[in-house]
PDB file of C-alpha atoms in Angstrom:
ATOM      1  CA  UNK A  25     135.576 114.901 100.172  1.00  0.00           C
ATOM      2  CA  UNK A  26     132.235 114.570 101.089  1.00  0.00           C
ATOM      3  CA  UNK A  27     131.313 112.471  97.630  1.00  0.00           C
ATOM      4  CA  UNK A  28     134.100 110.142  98.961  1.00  0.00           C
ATOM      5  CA  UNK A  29     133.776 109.841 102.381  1.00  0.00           C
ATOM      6  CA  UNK A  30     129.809 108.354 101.221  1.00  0.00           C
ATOM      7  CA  UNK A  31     131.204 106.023  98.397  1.00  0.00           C
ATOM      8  CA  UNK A  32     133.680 104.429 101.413  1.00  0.00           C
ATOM      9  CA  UNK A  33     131.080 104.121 103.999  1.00  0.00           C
ATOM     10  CA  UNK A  34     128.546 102.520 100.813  1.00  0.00           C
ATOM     11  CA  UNK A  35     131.125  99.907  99.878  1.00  0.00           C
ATOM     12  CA  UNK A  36     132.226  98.942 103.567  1.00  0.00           C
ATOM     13  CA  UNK A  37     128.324  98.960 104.935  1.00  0.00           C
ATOM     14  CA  UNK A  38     126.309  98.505 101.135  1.00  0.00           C
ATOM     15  CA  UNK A  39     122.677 100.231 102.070  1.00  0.00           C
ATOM     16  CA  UNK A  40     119.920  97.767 100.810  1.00  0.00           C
ATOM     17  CA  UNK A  41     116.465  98.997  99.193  1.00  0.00           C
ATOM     18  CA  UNK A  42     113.433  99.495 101.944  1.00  0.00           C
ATOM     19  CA  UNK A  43     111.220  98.067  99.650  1.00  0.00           C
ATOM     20  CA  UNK A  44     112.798  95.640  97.392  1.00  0.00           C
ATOM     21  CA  UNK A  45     116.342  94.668  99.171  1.00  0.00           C
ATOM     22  CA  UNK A  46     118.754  95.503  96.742  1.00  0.00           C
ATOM     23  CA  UNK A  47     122.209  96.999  97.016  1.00  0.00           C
ATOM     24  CA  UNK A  48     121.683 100.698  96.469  1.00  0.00           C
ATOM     25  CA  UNK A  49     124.775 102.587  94.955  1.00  0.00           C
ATOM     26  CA  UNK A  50     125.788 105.904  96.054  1.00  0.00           C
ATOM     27  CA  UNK A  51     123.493 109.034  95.186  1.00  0.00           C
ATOM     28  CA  UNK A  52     120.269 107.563  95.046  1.00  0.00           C
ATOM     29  CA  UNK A  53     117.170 108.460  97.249  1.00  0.00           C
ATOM     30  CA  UNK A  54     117.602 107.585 100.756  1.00  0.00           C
ATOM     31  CA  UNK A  55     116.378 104.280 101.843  1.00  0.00           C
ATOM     32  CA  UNK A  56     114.327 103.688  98.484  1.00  0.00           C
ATOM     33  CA  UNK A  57     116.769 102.079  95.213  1.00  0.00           C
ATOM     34  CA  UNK A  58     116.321 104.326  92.005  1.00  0.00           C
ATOM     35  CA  UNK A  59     114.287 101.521  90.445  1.00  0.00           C
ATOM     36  CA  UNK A  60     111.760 101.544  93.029  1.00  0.00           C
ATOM     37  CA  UNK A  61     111.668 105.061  93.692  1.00  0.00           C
ATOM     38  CA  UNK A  62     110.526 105.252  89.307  1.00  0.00           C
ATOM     39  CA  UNK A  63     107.688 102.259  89.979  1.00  0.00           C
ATOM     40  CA  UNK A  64     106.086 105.774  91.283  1.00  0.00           C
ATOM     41  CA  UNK A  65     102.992 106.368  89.260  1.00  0.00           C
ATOM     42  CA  UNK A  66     102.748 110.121  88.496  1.00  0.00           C
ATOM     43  CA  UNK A  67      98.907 111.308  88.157  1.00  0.00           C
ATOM     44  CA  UNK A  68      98.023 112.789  84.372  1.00  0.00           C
ATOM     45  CA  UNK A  69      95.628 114.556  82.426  1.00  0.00           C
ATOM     46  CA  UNK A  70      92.994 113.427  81.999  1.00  0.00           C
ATOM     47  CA  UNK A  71      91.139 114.245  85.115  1.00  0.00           C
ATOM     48  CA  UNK A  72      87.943 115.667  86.664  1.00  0.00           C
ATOM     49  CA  UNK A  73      88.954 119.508  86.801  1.00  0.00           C
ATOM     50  CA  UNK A  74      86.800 119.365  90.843  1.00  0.00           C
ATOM     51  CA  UNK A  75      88.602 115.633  92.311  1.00  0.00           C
ATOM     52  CA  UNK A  76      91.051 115.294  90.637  1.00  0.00           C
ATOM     53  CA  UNK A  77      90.324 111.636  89.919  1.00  0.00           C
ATOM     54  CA  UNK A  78      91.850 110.656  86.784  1.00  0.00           C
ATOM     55  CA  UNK A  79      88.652 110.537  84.257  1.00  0.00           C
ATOM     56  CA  UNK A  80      87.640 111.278  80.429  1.00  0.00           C
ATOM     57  CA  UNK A  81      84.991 113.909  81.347  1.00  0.00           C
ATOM     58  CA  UNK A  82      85.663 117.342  82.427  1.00  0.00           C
ATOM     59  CA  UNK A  83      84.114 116.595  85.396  1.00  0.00           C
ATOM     60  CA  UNK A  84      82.980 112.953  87.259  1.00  0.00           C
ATOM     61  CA  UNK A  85      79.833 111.608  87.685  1.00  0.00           C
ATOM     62  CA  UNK A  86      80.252 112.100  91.778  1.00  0.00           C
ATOM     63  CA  UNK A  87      81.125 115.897  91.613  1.00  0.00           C
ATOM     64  CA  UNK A  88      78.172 116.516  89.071  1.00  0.00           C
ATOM     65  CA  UNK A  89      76.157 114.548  91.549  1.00  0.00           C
ATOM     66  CA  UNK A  90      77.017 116.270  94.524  1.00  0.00           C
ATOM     67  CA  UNK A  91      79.298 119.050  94.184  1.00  0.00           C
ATOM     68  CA  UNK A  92      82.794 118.930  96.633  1.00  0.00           C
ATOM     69  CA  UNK A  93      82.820 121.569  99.377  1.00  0.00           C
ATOM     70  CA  UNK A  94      86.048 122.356  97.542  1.00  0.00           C
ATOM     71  CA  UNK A  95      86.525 124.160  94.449  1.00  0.00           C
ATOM     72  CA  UNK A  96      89.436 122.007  92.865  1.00  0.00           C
ATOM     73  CA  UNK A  97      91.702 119.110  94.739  1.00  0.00           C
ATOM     74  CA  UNK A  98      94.921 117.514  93.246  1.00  0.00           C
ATOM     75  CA  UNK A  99      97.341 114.876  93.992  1.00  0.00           C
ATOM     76  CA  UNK A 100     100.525 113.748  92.338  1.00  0.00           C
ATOM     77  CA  UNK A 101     100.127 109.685  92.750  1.00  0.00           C
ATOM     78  CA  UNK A 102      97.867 107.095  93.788  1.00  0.00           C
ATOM     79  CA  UNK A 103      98.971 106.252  97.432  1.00  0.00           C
ATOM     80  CA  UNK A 104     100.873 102.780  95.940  1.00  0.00           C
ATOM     81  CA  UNK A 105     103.227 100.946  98.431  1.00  0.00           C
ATOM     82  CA  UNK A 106     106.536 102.415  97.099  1.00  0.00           C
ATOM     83  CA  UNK A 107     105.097 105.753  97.745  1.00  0.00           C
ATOM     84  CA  UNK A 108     103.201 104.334 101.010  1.00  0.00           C
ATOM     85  CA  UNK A 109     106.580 103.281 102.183  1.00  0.00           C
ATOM     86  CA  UNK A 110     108.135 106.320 101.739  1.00  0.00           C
ATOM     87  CA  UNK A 111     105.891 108.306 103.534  1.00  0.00           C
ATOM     88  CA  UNK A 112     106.039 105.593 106.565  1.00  0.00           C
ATOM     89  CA  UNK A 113     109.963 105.752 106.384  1.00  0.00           C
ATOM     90  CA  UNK A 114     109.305 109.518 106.938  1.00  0.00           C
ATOM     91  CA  UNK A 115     106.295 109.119 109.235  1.00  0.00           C
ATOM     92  CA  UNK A 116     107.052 106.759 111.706  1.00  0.00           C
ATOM     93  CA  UNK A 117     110.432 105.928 111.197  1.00  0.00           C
ATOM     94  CA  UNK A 118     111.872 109.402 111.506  1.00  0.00           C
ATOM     95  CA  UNK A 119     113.795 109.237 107.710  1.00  0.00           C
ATOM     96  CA  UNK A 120     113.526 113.273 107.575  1.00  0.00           C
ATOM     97  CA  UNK A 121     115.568 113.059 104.666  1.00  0.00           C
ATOM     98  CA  UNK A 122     112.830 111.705 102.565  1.00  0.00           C
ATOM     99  CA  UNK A 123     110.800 114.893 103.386  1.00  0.00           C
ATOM    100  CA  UNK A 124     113.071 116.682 100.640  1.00  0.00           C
ATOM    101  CA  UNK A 125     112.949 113.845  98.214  1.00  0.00           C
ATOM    102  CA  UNK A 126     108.845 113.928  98.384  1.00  0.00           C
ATOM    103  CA  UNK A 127     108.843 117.900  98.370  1.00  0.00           C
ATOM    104  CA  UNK A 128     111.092 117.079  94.524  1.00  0.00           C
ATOM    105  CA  UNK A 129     108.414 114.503  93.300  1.00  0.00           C
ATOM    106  CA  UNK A 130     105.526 117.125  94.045  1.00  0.00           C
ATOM    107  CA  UNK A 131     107.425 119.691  92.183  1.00  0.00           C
ATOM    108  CA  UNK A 132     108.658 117.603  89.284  1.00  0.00           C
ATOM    109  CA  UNK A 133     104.415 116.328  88.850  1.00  0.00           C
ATOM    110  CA  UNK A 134     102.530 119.423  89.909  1.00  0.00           C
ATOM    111  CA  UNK A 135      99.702 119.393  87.595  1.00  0.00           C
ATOM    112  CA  UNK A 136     100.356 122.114  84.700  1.00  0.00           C
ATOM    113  CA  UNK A 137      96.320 123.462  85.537  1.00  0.00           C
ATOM    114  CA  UNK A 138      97.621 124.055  89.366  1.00  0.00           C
ATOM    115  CA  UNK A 139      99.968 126.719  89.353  1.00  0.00           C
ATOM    116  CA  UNK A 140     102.094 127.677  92.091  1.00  0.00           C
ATOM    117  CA  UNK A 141     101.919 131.115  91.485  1.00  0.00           C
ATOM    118  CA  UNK A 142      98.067 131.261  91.731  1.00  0.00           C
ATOM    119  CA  UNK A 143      98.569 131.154  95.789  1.00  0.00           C
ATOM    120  CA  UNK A 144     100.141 132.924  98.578  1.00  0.00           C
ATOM    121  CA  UNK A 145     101.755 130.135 100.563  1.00  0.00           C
ATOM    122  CA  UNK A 146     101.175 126.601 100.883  1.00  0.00           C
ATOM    123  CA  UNK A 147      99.642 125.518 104.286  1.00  0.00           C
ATOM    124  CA  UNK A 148     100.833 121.959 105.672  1.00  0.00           C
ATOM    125  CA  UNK A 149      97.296 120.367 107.624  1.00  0.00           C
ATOM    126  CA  UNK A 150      98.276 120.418 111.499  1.00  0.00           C
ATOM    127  CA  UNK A 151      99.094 117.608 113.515  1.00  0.00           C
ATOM    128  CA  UNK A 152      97.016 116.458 116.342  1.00  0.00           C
ATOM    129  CA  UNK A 153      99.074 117.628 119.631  1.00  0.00           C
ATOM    130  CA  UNK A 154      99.234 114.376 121.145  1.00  0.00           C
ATOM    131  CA  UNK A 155     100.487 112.975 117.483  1.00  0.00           C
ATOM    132  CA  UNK A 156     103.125 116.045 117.060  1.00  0.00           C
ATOM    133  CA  UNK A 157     104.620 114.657 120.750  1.00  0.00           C
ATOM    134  CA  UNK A 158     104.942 111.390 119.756  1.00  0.00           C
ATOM    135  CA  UNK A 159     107.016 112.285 116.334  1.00  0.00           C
ATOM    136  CA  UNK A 160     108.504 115.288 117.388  1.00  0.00           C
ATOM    137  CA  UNK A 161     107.744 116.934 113.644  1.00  0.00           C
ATOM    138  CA  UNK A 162     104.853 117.522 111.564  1.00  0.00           C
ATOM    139  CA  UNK A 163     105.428 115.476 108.266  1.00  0.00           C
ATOM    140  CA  UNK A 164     103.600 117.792 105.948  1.00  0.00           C
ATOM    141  CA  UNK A 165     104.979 120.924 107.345  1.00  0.00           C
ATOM    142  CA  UNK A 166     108.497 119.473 106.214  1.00  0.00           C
ATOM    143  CA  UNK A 167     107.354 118.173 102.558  1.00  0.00           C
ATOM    144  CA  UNK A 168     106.204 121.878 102.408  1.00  0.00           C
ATOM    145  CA  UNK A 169     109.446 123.770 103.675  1.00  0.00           C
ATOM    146  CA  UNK A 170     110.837 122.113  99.977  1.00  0.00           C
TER     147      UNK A 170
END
């Protein structure tokens, strides 16, 4: 019922793309078409095993300049804009739906030489207090509920 209910509302009031303006069609990721949700740029190996910055050496010229106060850093993408709007549609906008859809994409792309089950729990950075006021929600802390 559910399934239908959305395809009715979707045809009477058609959702358009945040970032490109298309129709979207039922089932895709909220606010963000299918097409421009896969112009997402996934990080891959190769990569400096401190950084993470993709790279052909095992590790980059910074870190073997001056080592990272960190022992090893990853990230999933480049911050590009359909992954920049995203997190503002979640940010600022209050999309909390897209909170789920990010928590997928870091699951789908975490890197095979971070394993989840190397750690104990995954700690979202706090919010300022005057910031978590304003949104009413920490952004990371709901990526990291997924």
């Amino acid at each position: 019922m559910n399934r239908w209910l959305e395809s009715l509302i979707t045809f009477i009031y058609p959702a358009k793309c945040r970032r490109c303006d298309m129709p979207m069609g039922v089932g895709q990721v909220h606010y963000l078409c299918d097409e421009c949700w896969g112009q997402i740029e996934c990080l891959a190996p190769p990569w400096c095993q401190i950084c993470g910055v993709p790279h052909r050496n095992v590790v980059c010229a910074d870190c073997r300049a001056q080592s990272p106060l960190y022992d090893r850093f990853r990230s999933i993408a480049f911050y590009e804009p359909t992954l920049r709007e995203a997190i503002h549609l979640l940010k600022y906008d209050k999309k909390l739906i897209l909170a789920k859809h990010l928590s997928h994409l870091i699951q789908a792309h975490l890197p095979a030489d971070l394993s989840a089950t190397d750690y104990d729990f995954l700690l979202p950075i706090p919010l300022h207090t005057r910031r978590y006021r304003e949104r009413g929600f920490n952004q990371a802390e709901r990526i990291a509920q997924g």
